[in-house]
């Protein structure tokens, strides 16, 4: 019996060691591109063109970051990425807020205010989650043209809200399905109306799924390139389009250190969101997966 237990413990330690080693190696391999970008973004261009991009910088400089932010050639004007960063902020914040609120309302209605053909409606909204971006480009362009929103930040907000409603509805519908309906009925008996129940009962208990929805929407909208390149132009372009223009508009010697710094600046907001709230993402997804 003792020998059997000793063998079992030994096998468990070997397995754990193998798992840890595998995870460490996989993490290093996954982080290698980021390491290369970060290291080369603080090097003078002469060190990069001299070879050995994996080496640590011999001369540390933040000039590539300053150039990428405020003076690099993006399109016609040497504005850097700063104005396009604020374009993305002005696009992402309202788009995430509106799609999250609409998704919460839809999930609330589809679970606590049932009506005829509600499951069919939910199925159609769920189907919208699987429609490829490329299919909606022409219809979206036509609608934005009719509304007079082509090439504007407001048009991009509308596009991302429409495309994100299906995902946000799915999250909140599954979360509210596990919420006790008796509380809603009790509030109705006490005289609470539709929006009172939503504002005072449903939303205060929706913290975990709100975090999930915000992270998902923020990441997708901030990192989007196709919609930004299709529906925005010139000074109204978002960060991802500006980063592409930064790389493509370079002439003569390629300023790789500036490009690397710009790429990190473009990825920094989503990275910060995951660092701050990433631990709540899986917790929020699992919160509405089971009842009881």
XYZ file of C-alpha atoms in Angstrom:
292
model
C 0.000 0.000 0.000
C 2.792 2.429 0.938
C 4.671 1.595 -2.273
C 1.538 2.213 -4.287
C 0.990 5.622 -2.665
C 4.654 6.568 -3.190
C 4.422 5.661 -6.883
C 1.217 7.664 -7.251
C 2.758 10.778 -5.692
C 5.877 10.396 -7.823
C 3.821 10.096 -11.000
C 1.833 13.188 -10.053
C 4.996 15.224 -9.538
C 6.420 14.126 -12.872
C 3.185 15.068 -14.614
C 3.037 18.460 -12.947
C 6.675 19.132 -13.782
C 6.041 18.272 -17.421
C 2.980 20.535 -17.507
C 4.864 23.449 -15.947
C 7.816 23.067 -18.308
C 5.494 22.862 -21.297
C 3.554 25.935 -20.198
C 6.746 27.931 -19.581
C 8.164 27.018 -22.995
C 4.849 27.782 -24.702
C 4.625 31.134 -22.899
C 8.162 32.091 -23.902
C 7.458 31.124 -27.499
C 4.211 33.112 -27.468
C 5.861 36.181 -25.919
C 8.872 36.109 -28.247
C 7.341 38.470 -30.879
C 6.406 40.965 -28.166
C 9.941 40.779 -26.759
C 11.403 41.496 -30.199
C 9.042 44.429 -30.702
C 9.751 45.891 -27.265
C 13.523 45.512 -27.460
C 13.802 46.980 -30.936
C 11.471 49.870 -30.128
C 14.084 51.306 -27.745
C 17.075 50.884 -30.081
C 18.545 53.351 -32.538
C 17.852 52.352 -36.121
C 21.559 51.689 -36.716
C 21.536 48.833 -34.193
C 18.547 47.195 -35.875
C 19.963 47.427 -39.400
C 23.261 46.085 -38.079
C 21.579 42.725 -37.408
C 20.797 40.613 -34.354
C 17.316 41.897 -33.559
C 17.215 39.582 -30.526
C 19.993 41.420 -28.682
C 19.326 43.897 -25.908
C 19.881 47.552 -26.844
C 23.403 48.902 -26.477
C 22.048 52.455 -26.536
C 18.638 52.931 -24.880
C 16.421 55.586 -26.470
C 12.756 56.564 -26.362
C 12.924 58.658 -29.521
C 11.118 55.994 -31.598
C 8.200 56.117 -29.142
C 8.059 59.913 -29.285
C 8.175 59.826 -33.083
C 5.493 57.158 -33.346
C 3.232 59.139 -31.036
C 3.631 62.687 -32.323
C 5.815 63.173 -35.409
C 5.878 60.063 -37.620
C 4.569 60.332 -41.166
C 1.016 58.946 -41.198
C -0.531 59.604 -44.572
C 0.046 63.173 -45.771
C 0.814 64.905 -42.473
C 3.563 63.964 -39.953
C 1.108 63.801 -37.063
C 2.116 60.505 -35.501
C -0.523 58.200 -34.050
C -1.824 60.602 -31.402
C -4.920 61.984 -33.218
C -5.891 58.521 -34.413
C -5.548 57.148 -30.902
C -8.173 59.644 -29.733
C -10.330 58.728 -32.740
C -10.336 55.141 -31.506
C -11.176 56.264 -27.967
C -14.100 58.350 -29.255
C -15.285 55.335 -31.245
C -14.744 52.552 -28.709
C -16.220 54.119 -25.563
C -19.721 54.917 -26.905
C -19.859 51.749 -29.043
C -19.040 49.528 -26.063
C -21.455 51.382 -23.776
C -24.386 51.328 -26.214
C -23.946 47.700 -27.284
C -23.614 46.586 -23.654
C -26.781 48.420 -22.552
C -28.764 47.143 -25.542
C -27.503 43.606 -24.947
C -28.541 43.820 -21.292
C -32.010 45.031 -22.269
C -32.385 42.277 -24.856
C -31.248 39.604 -22.410
C -33.634 40.968 -19.794
C -36.584 40.921 -22.203
C -35.808 37.497 -23.657
C -35.640 35.844 -20.219
C -38.049 37.750 -17.932
C -40.605 39.206 -20.360
C -41.290 36.267 -22.614
C -43.442 36.766 -25.682
C -44.514 34.813 -28.743
C -41.662 33.829 -31.088
C -39.036 35.115 -28.661
C -36.893 32.020 -29.219
C -36.993 32.605 -32.983
C -35.929 36.212 -32.479
C -33.077 35.133 -30.224
C -32.007 32.551 -32.807
C -31.865 35.229 -35.499
C -29.798 37.490 -33.261
C -27.517 34.581 -32.448
C -27.167 33.872 -36.166
C -25.818 37.403 -36.630
C -22.777 36.453 -34.531
C -21.618 34.083 -37.261
C -22.019 36.403 -40.252
C -18.545 37.205 -41.678
C -17.470 40.843 -41.718
C -17.037 40.852 -45.491
C -20.698 40.033 -46.171
C -22.026 43.147 -44.423
C -19.634 45.658 -46.013
C -21.826 46.632 -48.978
C -25.129 46.813 -47.007
C -23.426 48.803 -44.255
C -21.847 51.191 -46.764
C -25.243 51.738 -48.375
C -26.953 52.438 -45.038
C -24.196 54.804 -43.881
C -24.479 56.659 -47.183
C -28.233 57.067 -46.769
C -27.777 58.319 -43.185
C -24.958 60.655 -44.163
C -22.477 58.983 -41.820
C -19.931 57.732 -44.350
C -16.320 58.358 -43.380
C -17.187 59.537 -39.873
C -16.586 58.300 -36.350
C -20.343 58.235 -35.755
C -20.711 55.843 -38.669
C -18.115 53.497 -37.178
C -19.920 53.623 -33.829
C -23.167 52.580 -35.526
C -21.454 49.735 -37.401
C -19.840 48.298 -34.270
C -23.018 48.655 -32.211
C -25.065 46.787 -34.815
C -22.463 44.058 -35.207
C -21.943 43.706 -31.453
C -25.584 43.464 -30.354
C -25.735 39.752 -31.180
C -22.772 38.927 -28.917
C -23.880 41.153 -26.043
C -27.424 39.742 -26.214
C -26.058 36.197 -26.081
C -23.987 36.952 -22.978
C -26.762 38.684 -21.037
C -29.475 36.263 -22.109
C -27.508 33.276 -20.805
C -26.636 35.148 -17.611
C -30.184 36.315 -16.874
C -31.595 32.853 -17.593
C -30.095 31.762 -14.259
C -31.411 34.824 -12.420
C -34.402 34.073 -10.116
C -37.597 35.086 -11.893
C -39.343 35.251 -8.500
C -37.477 38.480 -7.701
C -38.812 40.089 -10.848
C -42.363 38.965 -10.043
C -42.058 40.233 -6.489
C -40.907 43.617 -7.792
C -43.893 43.702 -10.145
C -46.238 43.012 -7.239
C -44.647 45.908 -5.352
C -45.457 48.176 -8.291
C -42.067 48.352 -10.024
C -42.184 48.951 -13.755
C -40.094 47.582 -16.631
C -37.193 50.000 -16.379
C -37.283 50.167 -12.584
C -36.756 46.405 -12.376
C -34.009 46.599 -14.965
C -32.210 49.489 -13.278
C -32.603 48.498 -9.622
C -32.562 44.686 -9.754
C -31.033 43.352 -12.958
C -28.155 45.752 -13.596
C -26.770 45.780 -10.015
C -26.435 41.984 -10.173
C -24.864 41.962 -13.647
C -21.315 42.986 -12.741
C -19.541 39.780 -13.887
C -21.255 39.588 -17.273
C -20.859 43.327 -17.849
C -17.101 42.882 -17.446
C -17.173 40.015 -19.960
C -19.151 42.037 -22.474
C -16.996 45.138 -22.082
C -13.737 43.223 -22.508
C -15.051 41.348 -25.544
C -16.469 44.418 -27.244
C -13.524 46.658 -26.395
C -11.036 44.149 -27.789
C -12.965 43.512 -31.001
C -13.710 47.163 -31.708
C -10.253 48.493 -30.857
C -8.453 45.827 -32.909
C -10.805 46.056 -35.885
C -9.165 47.001 -39.158
C -11.641 46.004 -41.858
C -14.516 48.257 -40.772
C -12.133 51.115 -40.035
C -10.485 50.875 -43.454
C -13.860 50.527 -45.202
C -15.982 53.153 -43.444
C -13.486 55.788 -42.233
C -11.084 57.987 -44.133
C -8.441 60.641 -43.643
C -8.227 62.236 -40.230
C -11.237 60.228 -39.000
C -9.462 56.869 -39.273
C -8.988 54.724 -36.137
C -5.690 53.616 -34.633
C -5.340 50.349 -36.545
C -5.751 52.036 -39.922
C -3.274 54.745 -38.922
C -0.734 52.103 -37.894
C -1.043 50.473 -41.306
C -0.595 53.866 -42.970
C 2.441 54.534 -40.792
C 4.162 51.412 -42.100
C 3.037 51.801 -45.694
C 3.794 55.522 -46.014
C 7.442 55.176 -45.001
C 9.833 55.944 -47.831
C 13.541 55.344 -48.148
C 14.942 53.673 -45.032
C 12.350 51.721 -43.081
C 12.194 53.025 -39.508
C 11.603 49.664 -37.863
C 12.055 51.016 -34.357
C 9.262 53.565 -34.924
C 7.037 50.862 -36.430
C 7.581 48.575 -33.446
C 6.831 51.409 -31.026
C 3.663 52.261 -32.948
C 2.508 48.650 -32.899
C 2.938 48.471 -29.120
C 1.079 51.771 -28.687
C -1.790 50.380 -30.750
C -1.935 47.192 -28.666
C -1.405 48.848 -25.280
C -5.069 49.666 -24.439
C -6.318 46.106 -24.934
C -3.317 44.790 -23.037
C -4.119 47.072 -20.097
C -7.781 46.038 -20.164
C -6.842 42.369 -19.876
C -4.295 43.034 -17.155
C -6.797 45.009 -15.078
C -9.969 42.974 -15.671
C -8.842 39.762 -17.356
C -9.248 37.645 -14.219
C -12.953 38.502 -14.193
C -13.471 37.362 -17.796
C -13.667 33.590 -17.239
C -15.428 34.134 -13.902
C -18.117 36.160 -15.641
C -18.543 33.627 -18.423
C -19.029 30.817 -15.917
C -21.377 32.834 -13.691
C -24.440 32.165 -15.820
C -23.520 28.731 -17.099
C -25.225 26.738 -14.328
C -28.334 27.185 -12.215
C -28.573 26.767 -8.477
